[in-house]
């Protein structure tokens, strides 16, 4: 038998993001926590497009926290666009599969 051997497991989301309403210029966090073995890689998607974080762009105002949550240093919101507003999901992957969180909407509070 396998004594003390831990089975590899596909990812599962143990903490889902929830809808947030943020004032522009304020920080915000979208929670996401995934479990799996090996530890899953977490990516975020907004309105179906992959979210870039400071891993890809050191100047990004979005940081992927070690647990998988997405942290915004400040919510960007201008007359010409609302780059942070939208519907987010977090996806956790390892070689056994992937898990997708519930949708969470990020809204920027009215001017």
mmCIF file of N, CA and C in Angstrom:
data_model
loop_
_atom_site.group_PDB
_atom_site.id
_atom_site.type_symbol
_atom_site.label_atom_id
_atom_site.label_comp_id
_atom_site.label_asym_id
_atom_site.label_seq_id
_atom_site.Cartn_x
_atom_site.Cartn_y
_atom_site.Cartn_z
ATOM 1 N N UNK A 1 0.838 -1.210 0.000
ATOM 2 C CA UNK A 1 0.000 0.000 0.000
ATOM 3 C C UNK A 1 0.859 1.241 0.000
ATOM 4 N N UNK A 2 0.222 2.391 -0.069
ATOM 5 C CA UNK A 2 0.959 3.660 -0.070
ATOM 6 C C UNK A 2 0.884 4.261 1.321
ATOM 7 N N UNK A 3 1.939 4.103 2.057
ATOM 8 C CA UNK A 3 1.955 4.571 3.434
ATOM 9 C C UNK A 3 2.271 6.058 3.487
ATOM 10 N N UNK A 4 1.308 6.828 3.976
ATOM 11 C CA UNK A 4 1.516 8.259 4.118
ATOM 12 C C UNK A 4 1.670 8.994 2.807
ATOM 13 N N UNK A 5 1.427 8.303 1.705
ATOM 14 C CA UNK A 5 1.520 8.979 0.407
ATOM 15 C C UNK A 5 0.245 9.772 0.181
ATOM 16 N N UNK A 6 0.392 11.042 -0.076
ATOM 17 C CA UNK A 6 -0.789 11.858 -0.358
ATOM 18 C C UNK A 6 -1.091 11.791 -1.836
ATOM 19 N N UNK A 7 -2.334 11.534 -2.123
ATOM 20 C CA UNK A 7 -2.748 11.471 -3.523
ATOM 21 C C UNK A 7 -2.721 12.865 -4.131
ATOM 22 N N UNK A 8 -2.322 12.942 -5.389
ATOM 23 C CA UNK A 8 -2.505 14.197 -6.101
ATOM 24 C C UNK A 8 -4.002 14.415 -6.323
ATOM 25 N N UNK A 9 -4.421 15.660 -6.211
ATOM 26 C CA UNK A 9 -5.846 15.956 -6.375
ATOM 27 C C UNK A 9 -6.021 17.131 -7.318
ATOM 28 N N UNK A 10 -7.100 17.087 -8.064
ATOM 29 C CA UNK A 10 -7.440 18.203 -8.950
ATOM 30 C C UNK A 10 -7.801 19.414 -8.095
ATOM 31 N N UNK A 11 -7.653 20.605 -8.659
ATOM 32 C CA UNK A 11 -7.944 21.812 -7.871
ATOM 33 C C UNK A 11 -9.423 21.888 -7.500
ATOM 34 N N UNK A 12 -9.670 22.502 -6.362
ATOM 35 C CA UNK A 12 -11.034 22.915 -6.055
ATOM 36 C C UNK A 12 -10.963 24.277 -5.389
ATOM 37 N N UNK A 13 -11.980 25.068 -5.659
ATOM 38 C CA UNK A 13 -12.028 26.415 -5.088
ATOM 39 C C UNK A 13 -12.634 26.308 -3.695
ATOM 40 N N UNK A 14 -11.900 26.760 -2.705
ATOM 41 C CA UNK A 14 -12.420 26.685 -1.335
ATOM 42 C C UNK A 14 -12.905 28.043 -0.845
ATOM 43 N N UNK A 15 -12.487 29.104 -1.518
ATOM 44 C CA UNK A 15 -13.029 30.423 -1.180
ATOM 45 C C UNK A 15 -13.304 31.145 -2.487
ATOM 46 N N UNK A 16 -14.567 31.504 -2.685
ATOM 47 C CA UNK A 16 -14.967 32.142 -3.932
ATOM 48 C C UNK A 16 -14.958 33.662 -3.766
ATOM 49 N N UNK A 17 -14.691 34.384 -4.861
ATOM 50 C CA UNK A 17 -14.796 35.841 -4.784
ATOM 51 C C UNK A 17 -16.251 36.256 -4.623
ATOM 52 N N UNK A 18 -16.452 37.405 -4.011
ATOM 53 C CA UNK A 18 -17.804 37.950 -3.876
ATOM 54 C C UNK A 18 -17.846 39.318 -4.541
ATOM 55 N N UNK A 19 -19.048 39.744 -4.890
ATOM 56 C CA UNK A 19 -19.220 41.037 -5.544
ATOM 57 C C UNK A 19 -18.674 42.147 -4.651
ATOM 58 N N UNK A 20 -18.008 43.108 -5.268
ATOM 59 C CA UNK A 20 -17.505 44.244 -4.500
ATOM 60 C C UNK A 20 -17.908 45.544 -5.171
ATOM 61 N N UNK A 21 -18.136 46.536 -4.330
ATOM 62 C CA UNK A 21 -18.435 47.889 -4.775
ATOM 63 C C UNK A 21 -17.342 48.762 -4.179
ATOM 64 N N UNK A 22 -16.595 49.443 -5.037
ATOM 65 C CA UNK A 22 -15.422 50.179 -4.592
ATOM 66 C C UNK A 22 -15.494 51.608 -5.093
ATOM 67 N N UNK A 23 -15.007 52.524 -4.290
ATOM 68 C CA UNK A 23 -14.845 53.893 -4.777
ATOM 69 C C UNK A 23 -13.578 53.960 -5.602
ATOM 70 N N UNK A 24 -13.616 54.789 -6.655
ATOM 71 C CA UNK A 24 -12.417 54.841 -7.502
ATOM 72 C C UNK A 24 -11.243 55.375 -6.705
ATOM 73 N N UNK A 25 -10.074 54.862 -7.023
ATOM 74 C CA UNK A 25 -8.876 55.262 -6.306
ATOM 75 C C UNK A 25 -8.650 54.491 -5.026
ATOM 76 N N UNK A 26 -9.638 53.691 -4.609
ATOM 77 C CA UNK A 26 -9.493 52.908 -3.389
ATOM 78 C C UNK A 26 -8.938 51.529 -3.730
ATOM 79 N N UNK A 27 -8.297 50.866 -2.756
ATOM 80 C CA UNK A 27 -7.867 49.490 -2.990
ATOM 81 C C UNK A 27 -9.044 48.522 -2.918
ATOM 82 N N UNK A 28 -8.874 47.367 -3.496
ATOM 83 C CA UNK A 28 -9.911 46.343 -3.452
ATOM 84 C C UNK A 28 -9.250 44.978 -3.540
ATOM 85 N N UNK A 29 -9.921 44.000 -2.984
ATOM 86 C CA UNK A 29 -9.432 42.624 -3.076
ATOM 87 C C UNK A 29 -10.566 41.717 -3.528
ATOM 88 N N UNK A 30 -10.285 40.886 -4.511
ATOM 89 C CA UNK A 30 -11.195 39.812 -4.897
ATOM 90 C C UNK A 30 -10.594 38.525 -4.361
ATOM 91 N N UNK A 31 -11.328 37.891 -3.463
ATOM 92 C CA UNK A 31 -10.787 36.705 -2.800
ATOM 93 C C UNK A 31 -10.880 35.485 -3.697
ATOM 94 N N UNK A 32 -9.880 34.639 -3.587
ATOM 95 C CA UNK A 32 -9.969 33.332 -4.224
ATOM 96 C C UNK A 32 -8.937 32.456 -3.556
ATOM 97 N N UNK A 33 -9.374 31.276 -3.165
ATOM 98 C CA UNK A 33 -8.444 30.340 -2.559
ATOM 99 C C UNK A 33 -8.739 28.980 -3.150
ATOM 100 N N UNK A 34 -7.690 28.329 -3.606
ATOM 101 C CA UNK A 34 -7.857 27.026 -4.242
ATOM 102 C C UNK A 34 -6.957 26.023 -3.546
ATOM 103 N N UNK A 35 -7.440 24.791 -3.482
ATOM 104 C CA UNK A 35 -6.634 23.712 -2.948
ATOM 105 C C UNK A 35 -6.434 22.673 -4.029
ATOM 106 N N UNK A 36 -5.361 21.953 -3.904
ATOM 107 C CA UNK A 36 -5.068 20.897 -4.854
ATOM 108 C C UNK A 36 -3.644 20.450 -4.626
ATOM 109 N N UNK A 37 -3.304 19.328 -5.193
ATOM 110 C CA UNK A 37 -1.945 18.826 -5.063
ATOM 111 C C UNK A 37 -1.538 18.306 -6.425
ATOM 112 N N UNK A 38 -0.524 18.808 -7.061
ATOM 113 C CA UNK A 38 0.300 19.942 -6.596
ATOM 114 C C UNK A 38 -0.506 21.240 -6.531
ATOM 115 N N UNK A 39 -0.002 22.166 -5.734
ATOM 116 C CA UNK A 39 -0.729 23.421 -5.518
ATOM 117 C C UNK A 39 -1.067 24.068 -6.861
ATOM 118 N N UNK A 40 -2.338 24.400 -7.060
ATOM 119 C CA UNK A 40 -2.730 24.924 -8.375
ATOM 120 C C UNK A 40 -2.232 26.336 -8.634
ATOM 121 N N UNK A 41 -2.025 26.603 -9.910
ATOM 122 C CA UNK A 41 -1.746 27.956 -10.371
ATOM 123 C C UNK A 41 -3.085 28.669 -10.521
ATOM 124 N N UNK A 42 -3.153 29.906 -10.071
ATOM 125 C CA UNK A 42 -4.400 30.655 -10.172
ATOM 126 C C UNK A 42 -4.266 31.750 -11.218
ATOM 127 N N UNK A 43 -5.268 31.853 -12.062
ATOM 128 C CA UNK A 43 -5.345 32.961 -13.012
ATOM 129 C C UNK A 43 -6.718 33.598 -12.854
ATOM 130 N N UNK A 44 -6.779 34.874 -13.186
ATOM 131 C CA UNK A 44 -8.047 35.598 -13.130
ATOM 132 C C UNK A 44 -8.472 35.985 -14.537
ATOM 133 N N UNK A 45 -9.770 35.970 -14.745
ATOM 134 C CA UNK A 45 -10.342 36.412 -16.005
ATOM 135 C C UNK A 45 -11.402 37.448 -15.713
ATOM 136 N N UNK A 46 -11.398 38.497 -16.529
ATOM 137 C CA UNK A 46 -12.410 39.550 -16.402
ATOM 138 C C UNK A 46 -13.164 39.608 -17.719
ATOM 139 N N UNK A 47 -14.480 39.431 -17.629
ATOM 140 C CA UNK A 47 -15.314 39.425 -18.832
ATOM 141 C C UNK A 47 -14.721 38.482 -19.886
ATOM 142 N N UNK A 48 -14.176 37.357 -19.417
ATOM 143 C CA UNK A 48 -13.663 36.349 -20.329
ATOM 144 C C UNK A 48 -12.229 36.553 -20.790
ATOM 145 N N UNK A 49 -11.620 37.682 -20.430
ATOM 146 C CA UNK A 49 -10.230 37.921 -20.849
ATOM 147 C C UNK A 49 -9.301 37.808 -19.653
ATOM 148 N N UNK A 50 -8.133 37.257 -19.921
ATOM 149 C CA UNK A 50 -7.203 37.052 -18.831
ATOM 150 C C UNK A 50 -6.733 38.385 -18.245
ATOM 151 N N UNK A 51 -6.691 38.433 -16.932
ATOM 152 C CA UNK A 51 -6.274 39.650 -16.232
ATOM 153 C C UNK A 51 -4.761 39.632 -16.074
ATOM 154 N N UNK A 52 -4.115 40.690 -16.507
ATOM 155 C CA UNK A 52 -2.677 40.798 -16.285
ATOM 156 C C UNK A 52 -2.424 41.338 -14.891
ATOM 157 N N UNK A 53 -1.435 40.755 -14.233
ATOM 158 C CA UNK A 53 -1.060 41.232 -12.913
ATOM 159 C C UNK A 53 0.406 41.627 -12.943
ATOM 160 N N UNK A 54 0.928 41.996 -11.780
ATOM 161 C CA UNK A 54 2.324 42.439 -11.742
ATOM 162 C C UNK A 54 3.289 41.306 -12.075
ATOM 163 N N UNK A 55 2.795 40.079 -12.189
ATOM 164 C CA UNK A 55 3.683 39.007 -12.651
ATOM 165 C C UNK A 55 4.073 39.219 -14.103
ATOM 166 N N UNK A 56 3.117 39.676 -14.916
ATOM 167 C CA UNK A 56 3.422 39.917 -16.326
ATOM 168 C C UNK A 56 3.951 41.334 -16.545
ATOM 169 N N UNK A 57 3.409 42.266 -15.776
ATOM 170 C CA UNK A 57 3.766 43.665 -15.970
ATOM 171 C C UNK A 57 4.075 44.276 -14.608
ATOM 172 N N UNK A 58 5.358 44.502 -14.326
ATOM 173 C CA UNK A 58 5.739 45.012 -13.001
ATOM 174 C C UNK A 58 5.065 46.335 -12.650
ATOM 175 N N UNK A 59 4.589 47.057 -13.668
ATOM 176 C CA UNK A 59 3.944 48.339 -13.373
ATOM 177 C C UNK A 59 2.455 48.187 -13.102
ATOM 178 N N UNK A 60 1.956 46.961 -13.208
ATOM 179 C CA UNK A 60 0.517 46.756 -13.042
ATOM 180 C C UNK A 60 0.062 47.164 -11.641
ATOM 181 N N UNK A 61 -1.167 47.677 -11.568
ATOM 182 C CA UNK A 61 -1.737 48.020 -10.268
ATOM 183 C C UNK A 61 -2.478 46.830 -9.665
ATOM 184 N N UNK A 62 -2.396 45.682 -10.348
ATOM 185 C CA UNK A 62 -3.056 44.480 -9.842
ATOM 186 C C UNK A 62 -2.002 43.465 -9.423
ATOM 187 N N UNK A 63 -2.179 42.904 -8.250
ATOM 188 C CA UNK A 63 -1.220 41.950 -7.707
ATOM 189 C C UNK A 63 -1.933 40.634 -7.424
ATOM 190 N N UNK A 64 -1.311 39.540 -7.826
ATOM 191 C CA UNK A 64 -1.819 38.230 -7.460
ATOM 192 C C UNK A 64 -1.204 37.867 -6.118
ATOM 193 N N UNK A 65 -2.027 37.764 -5.092
ATOM 194 C CA UNK A 65 -1.533 37.452 -3.754
ATOM 195 C C UNK A 65 -1.163 35.962 -3.685
ATOM 196 N N UNK A 66 -0.292 35.607 -2.740
ATOM 197 C CA UNK A 66 0.182 34.219 -2.672
ATOM 198 C C UNK A 66 -0.944 33.189 -2.595
ATOM 199 N N UNK A 67 -2.030 33.507 -1.914
ATOM 200 C CA UNK A 67 -3.109 32.538 -1.811
ATOM 201 C C UNK A 67 -3.965 32.418 -3.055
ATOM 202 N N UNK A 68 -3.843 33.399 -3.945
ATOM 203 C CA UNK A 68 -4.638 33.367 -5.168
ATOM 204 C C UNK A 68 -5.604 34.520 -5.311
ATOM 205 N N UNK A 69 -5.745 35.338 -4.254
ATOM 206 C CA UNK A 69 -6.635 36.495 -4.356
ATOM 207 C C UNK A 69 -6.029 37.552 -5.266
ATOM 208 N N UNK A 70 -6.905 38.387 -5.809
ATOM 209 C CA UNK A 70 -6.467 39.461 -6.693
ATOM 210 C C UNK A 70 -6.621 40.775 -5.938
ATOM 211 N N UNK A 71 -5.504 41.493 -5.809
ATOM 212 C CA UNK A 71 -5.501 42.740 -5.054
ATOM 213 C C UNK A 71 -5.274 43.907 -6.006
ATOM 214 N N UNK A 72 -6.118 44.917 -5.885
ATOM 215 C CA UNK A 72 -5.974 46.156 -6.670
ATOM 216 C C UNK A 72 -5.429 47.229 -5.751
ATOM 217 N N UNK A 73 -4.284 47.795 -6.123
ATOM 218 C CA UNK A 73 -3.719 48.879 -5.311
ATOM 219 C C UNK A 73 -4.684 50.053 -5.266
ATOM 220 N N UNK A 74 -5.276 50.336 -6.398
ATOM 221 C CA UNK A 74 -6.311 51.360 -6.462
ATOM 222 C C UNK A 74 -7.130 51.059 -7.698
ATOM 223 N N UNK A 75 -8.412 51.322 -7.576
ATOM 224 C CA UNK A 75 -9.311 51.043 -8.683
ATOM 225 C C UNK A 75 -9.193 52.170 -9.698
ATOM 226 N N UNK A 76 -8.893 51.799 -10.932
ATOM 227 C CA UNK A 76 -8.765 52.790 -11.992
ATOM 228 C C UNK A 76 -10.136 53.040 -12.605
ATOM 229 N N UNK A 77 -10.425 54.306 -12.813
ATOM 230 C CA UNK A 77 -11.742 54.662 -13.323
ATOM 231 C C UNK A 77 -11.634 56.079 -13.870
ATOM 232 N N UNK A 78 -11.863 56.217 -15.148
ATOM 233 C CA UNK A 78 -11.736 57.550 -15.727
ATOM 234 C C UNK A 78 -12.890 57.829 -16.648
ATOM 235 N N UNK A 79 -12.910 59.035 -17.162
ATOM 236 C CA UNK A 79 -13.983 59.380 -18.093
ATOM 237 C C UNK A 79 -13.939 58.479 -19.320
ATOM 238 N N UNK A 80 -12.723 58.085 -19.687
ATOM 239 C CA UNK A 80 -12.605 57.334 -20.940
ATOM 240 C C UNK A 80 -12.773 55.833 -20.754
ATOM 241 N N UNK A 81 -12.844 55.394 -19.527
ATOM 242 C CA UNK A 81 -12.986 53.952 -19.398
ATOM 243 C C UNK A 81 -13.043 53.514 -17.962
ATOM 244 N N UNK A 82 -13.476 52.299 -17.791
ATOM 245 C CA UNK A 82 -13.573 51.701 -16.469
ATOM 246 C C UNK A 82 -12.800 50.392 -16.537
ATOM 247 N N UNK A 83 -11.467 50.494 -16.542
ATOM 248 C CA UNK A 83 -10.682 49.286 -16.832
ATOM 249 C C UNK A 83 -10.848 48.173 -15.806
ATOM 250 N N UNK A 84 -11.270 48.505 -14.596
ATOM 251 C CA UNK A 84 -11.352 47.461 -13.580
ATOM 252 C C UNK A 84 -12.767 46.948 -13.364
ATOM 253 N N UNK A 85 -13.753 47.665 -13.927
ATOM 254 C CA UNK A 85 -15.121 47.243 -13.684
ATOM 255 C C UNK A 85 -15.444 46.045 -14.575
ATOM 256 N N UNK A 86 -16.165 45.093 -14.035
ATOM 257 C CA UNK A 86 -16.530 43.943 -14.847
ATOM 258 C C UNK A 86 -16.815 42.730 -13.991
ATOM 259 N N UNK A 87 -16.930 41.602 -14.653
ATOM 260 C CA UNK A 87 -17.220 40.342 -13.984
ATOM 261 C C UNK A 87 -15.958 39.488 -13.995
ATOM 262 N N UNK A 88 -15.551 39.079 -12.819
ATOM 263 C CA UNK A 88 -14.296 38.341 -12.648
ATOM 264 C C UNK A 88 -14.574 36.896 -12.246
ATOM 265 N N UNK A 89 -13.726 36.006 -12.738
ATOM 266 C CA UNK A 89 -13.696 34.655 -12.193
ATOM 267 C C UNK A 89 -12.242 34.275 -11.977
ATOM 268 N N UNK A 90 -12.051 33.384 -11.036
ATOM 269 C CA UNK A 90 -10.718 32.890 -10.789
ATOM 270 C C UNK A 90 -10.686 31.413 -11.214
ATOM 271 N N UNK A 91 -9.592 31.039 -11.875
ATOM 272 C CA UNK A 91 -9.440 29.680 -12.388
ATOM 273 C C UNK A 91 -8.168 29.094 -11.787
ATOM 274 N N UNK A 92 -8.306 27.927 -11.182
ATOM 275 C CA UNK A 92 -7.152 27.246 -10.583
ATOM 276 C C UNK A 92 -6.867 26.000 -11.407
ATOM 277 N N UNK A 93 -5.608 25.821 -11.750
ATOM 278 C CA UNK A 93 -5.232 24.686 -12.607
ATOM 279 C C UNK A 93 -4.041 23.933 -12.035
ATOM 280 N N UNK A 94 -4.101 22.619 -12.172
ATOM 281 C CA UNK A 94 -2.876 21.826 -12.107
ATOM 282 C C UNK A 94 -2.997 20.728 -13.150
ATOM 283 N N UNK A 95 -2.064 19.794 -13.152
ATOM 284 C CA UNK A 95 -2.045 18.840 -14.267
ATOM 285 C C UNK A 95 -3.265 17.926 -14.270
ATOM 286 N N UNK A 96 -3.985 17.861 -13.157
ATOM 287 C CA UNK A 96 -5.145 16.977 -13.091
ATOM 288 C C UNK A 96 -6.434 17.643 -13.554
ATOM 289 N N UNK A 97 -6.395 18.967 -13.699
ATOM 290 C CA UNK A 97 -7.627 19.608 -14.156
ATOM 291 C C UNK A 97 -7.679 21.052 -13.725
ATOM 292 N N UNK A 98 -8.872 21.608 -13.787
ATOM 293 C CA UNK A 98 -9.013 22.993 -13.380
ATOM 294 C C UNK A 98 -10.360 23.193 -12.712
ATOM 295 N N UNK A 99 -10.436 24.241 -11.933
ATOM 296 C CA UNK A 99 -11.671 24.603 -11.242
ATOM 297 C C UNK A 99 -11.897 26.084 -11.471
ATOM 298 N N UNK A 100 -13.143 26.447 -11.673
ATOM 299 C CA UNK A 100 -13.492 27.842 -11.915
ATOM 300 C C UNK A 100 -14.409 28.321 -10.796
ATOM 301 N N UNK A 101 -14.106 29.505 -10.285
ATOM 302 C CA UNK A 101 -14.912 30.046 -9.197
ATOM 303 C C UNK A 101 -16.237 30.586 -9.727
ATOM 304 N N UNK A 102 -17.065 30.969 -8.802
ATOM 305 C CA UNK A 102 -18.273 31.707 -9.154
ATOM 306 C C UNK A 102 -17.884 33.077 -9.705
ATOM 307 N N UNK A 103 -18.819 33.667 -10.439
ATOM 308 C CA UNK A 103 -18.600 35.021 -10.949
ATOM 309 C C UNK A 103 -18.696 36.033 -9.813
ATOM 310 N N UNK A 104 -17.855 37.031 -9.870
ATOM 311 C CA UNK A 104 -17.942 38.146 -8.937
ATOM 312 C C UNK A 104 -17.864 39.430 -9.729
ATOM 313 N N UNK A 105 -18.769 40.346 -9.469
ATOM 314 C CA UNK A 105 -18.701 41.606 -10.205
ATOM 315 C C UNK A 105 -18.020 42.664 -9.361
ATOM 316 N N UNK A 106 -17.182 43.440 -10.033
ATOM 317 C CA UNK A 106 -16.566 44.571 -9.389
ATOM 318 C C UNK A 106 -17.202 45.817 -9.990
ATOM 319 N N UNK A 107 -17.807 46.607 -9.112
ATOM 320 C CA UNK A 107 -18.435 47.835 -9.567
ATOM 321 C C UNK A 107 -17.760 49.009 -8.904
ATOM 322 N N UNK A 108 -17.669 50.090 -9.657
ATOM 323 C CA UNK A 108 -17.088 51.303 -9.105
ATOM 324 C C UNK A 108 -18.221 52.221 -8.700
ATOM 325 N N UNK A 109 -18.173 52.683 -7.459
ATOM 326 C CA UNK A 109 -19.253 53.505 -6.921
ATOM 327 C C UNK A 109 -19.392 54.792 -7.729
ATOM 328 N N UNK A 110 -20.611 55.273 -7.798
ATOM 329 C CA UNK A 110 -20.909 56.454 -8.613
ATOM 330 C C UNK A 110 -20.062 57.645 -8.253
ATOM 331 N N UNK A 111 -19.852 58.473 -9.255
ATOM 332 C CA UNK A 111 -18.998 59.659 -9.091
ATOM 333 C C UNK A 111 -19.513 60.502 -7.940
#
